[in-house]
Amino acid sequence: MTRNTQAILPLTAHRSGPINGRARIPGDKSISHRALLFGLLAVGETSIEGLLEGEDVLATARACTQFGATVKRLAAGSWRVIGAGLGSLLEPTQEIDFGNSGTGVRLVMGLVGAHPIEAIFDGDASLRKRPMGRVLDPLSKMGIEIVEHADGERLPIRLKGARDPIPIVYEVPVPSAQVKSAVLLCGLGTPGETTVIEREATRDHTERMLEYFGANVTVEPHGQHGRKIKLKGRPELIPRKLRIPADPSSAAFPLTAALIVKDSNLMLEGLLANPLRTGLLDTLKEMGANIEETSRREESGEIVVDLWVHASSLKGVDVPASRAPSMIDEYPMLAVAASFAKGTTTMRGLSELRVKESDRLAAVAAGLAANGVEHEVKGDDLIIHGKGRVAGGGKVETHMDHRIAMSFLMMGLASEKPVTIDDSSFITTSFPGFTELMRELGADIRE
Ligand code: S3P
């Protein structure tokens, strides 16, 4: 059964006792997609431990098989990919369905770009609404033909890759790791040097993995907050062994729950601490969160830590726009934390939130309104006037968006009246086992 036909499942979160225990959060979604795709491009066997088995990543795994890779699941989280090899991807015989996954579809568009094959890309109703022009623009500059697309450069899209793609110097107009990665993945199969410039540094998992798999990539600072990435095309990629750290964007939910539910003490193990992903942690610490780091180490080219999180009284803060790329997926959860804080939290420069799995700025504002949280949306800024308590009692529309669903369930664990979400079925896109794990930690979540 695909998720498009999956039953809608409302859930209600009730005021709960402390969130206590140790938790290992599933693998990082961004790194999991990339691990599979690099496995597809390397000739030989790539072994992956801790792969996220969420719907989004499983769609990418299926796409890899459509391009000729052998993808095997040996045990929970333990996967092997026998690659087709860069330059040798097969032409898919059927359209590729990426479900709810913007990362999967955009990265694979880049990959197809540098192969002389045609592919049809599609996804669910949420993904069909999301802008693809941001990826098609640079790819067409590299010689990729956009054969067909729906109105507004939306899915379904048919692309024809280039036999001789052209290396470009591309300045990404929006802060987006997906656009950067699509260009770099196309650059892998392009002769000469492909350069991507970003004015704001975004998550660098593609660059790190390029290096880990043996490509020649250099990264240098650009301007105040940006980076310039240069990649030499057509390297021989070496299959590698990868261990995927726990996803900080998923950890955000139990972590924030532990901060806002009285007397909580939670240990989170093996969490990815890449500095381009830690904006939420930095912000919560500024708000007064009691979070201790107990160890810091490196795994498969990424930094990993263990964290102890203790219930804390939070205060409102000003979150600058420059921090947005390092916490872009965490704003819905931060909005809930800010609702329980005392004082005003201003989150600036949230325009990219409007083009996620839902218009997250609108969905968060509606959820706050339904639960009696005083707030304002001014242009691209969200301002929350926290009172240290939340009335709750609202029903939240999730708009096929996993992060809206999980954030508002966390609100219900500490609000005075329960919070209901209209549909929890999309949570499996990024966090399989979320409800069960939260219940084990002490959350009162009911069907
Ligand atoms: C991702 C990049 C971000 C993020 C998404 C994952 C990635 O999207 O929101 O969940 O893995 O590259 P944008 O690049 O559109 O900001």
XYZ file of C-alpha atoms and ligand atoms in Angstrom, residues 29-31 33-34 103 106-107 130 134 175-179 181 203 205 328-329 352 356-357 360 403, ligand 1:
41
model
C 17.345 11.610 6.648
C 19.644 13.837 4.581
C 22.642 11.532 5.027
C 19.405 9.637 0.972
C 22.968 10.541 0.051
C 15.262 15.745 -1.169
C 15.720 16.967 -6.419
C 18.954 15.046 -5.814
C 6.471 22.123 -4.487
C 14.964 25.982 -8.572
C 19.668 28.930 0.561
C 19.016 25.304 -0.397
C 21.182 22.236 0.157
C 18.944 20.339 -2.242
C 19.666 22.719 -5.133
C 23.456 18.996 -4.156
C 24.050 21.532 5.222
C 26.548 16.365 3.722
C 15.294 25.123 8.619
C 13.313 21.968 9.460
C 11.800 29.067 2.747
C 8.341 22.783 2.463
C 6.059 19.714 2.694
C 4.938 25.635 7.294
C 6.980 17.888 11.102
C 17.618 18.865 2.835
C 17.655 20.205 2.662
C 16.613 21.126 3.176
C 15.726 20.464 4.217
C 15.325 19.082 3.810
C 16.554 18.208 3.612
C 18.704 18.043 2.258
O 15.806 21.539 2.088
O 14.573 21.245 4.445
O 14.499 18.477 4.792
O 18.820 16.852 2.619
O 19.472 18.562 1.428
P 16.220 22.807 1.163
O 17.481 22.463 0.488
O 15.085 22.981 0.195
O 16.324 23.953 2.127
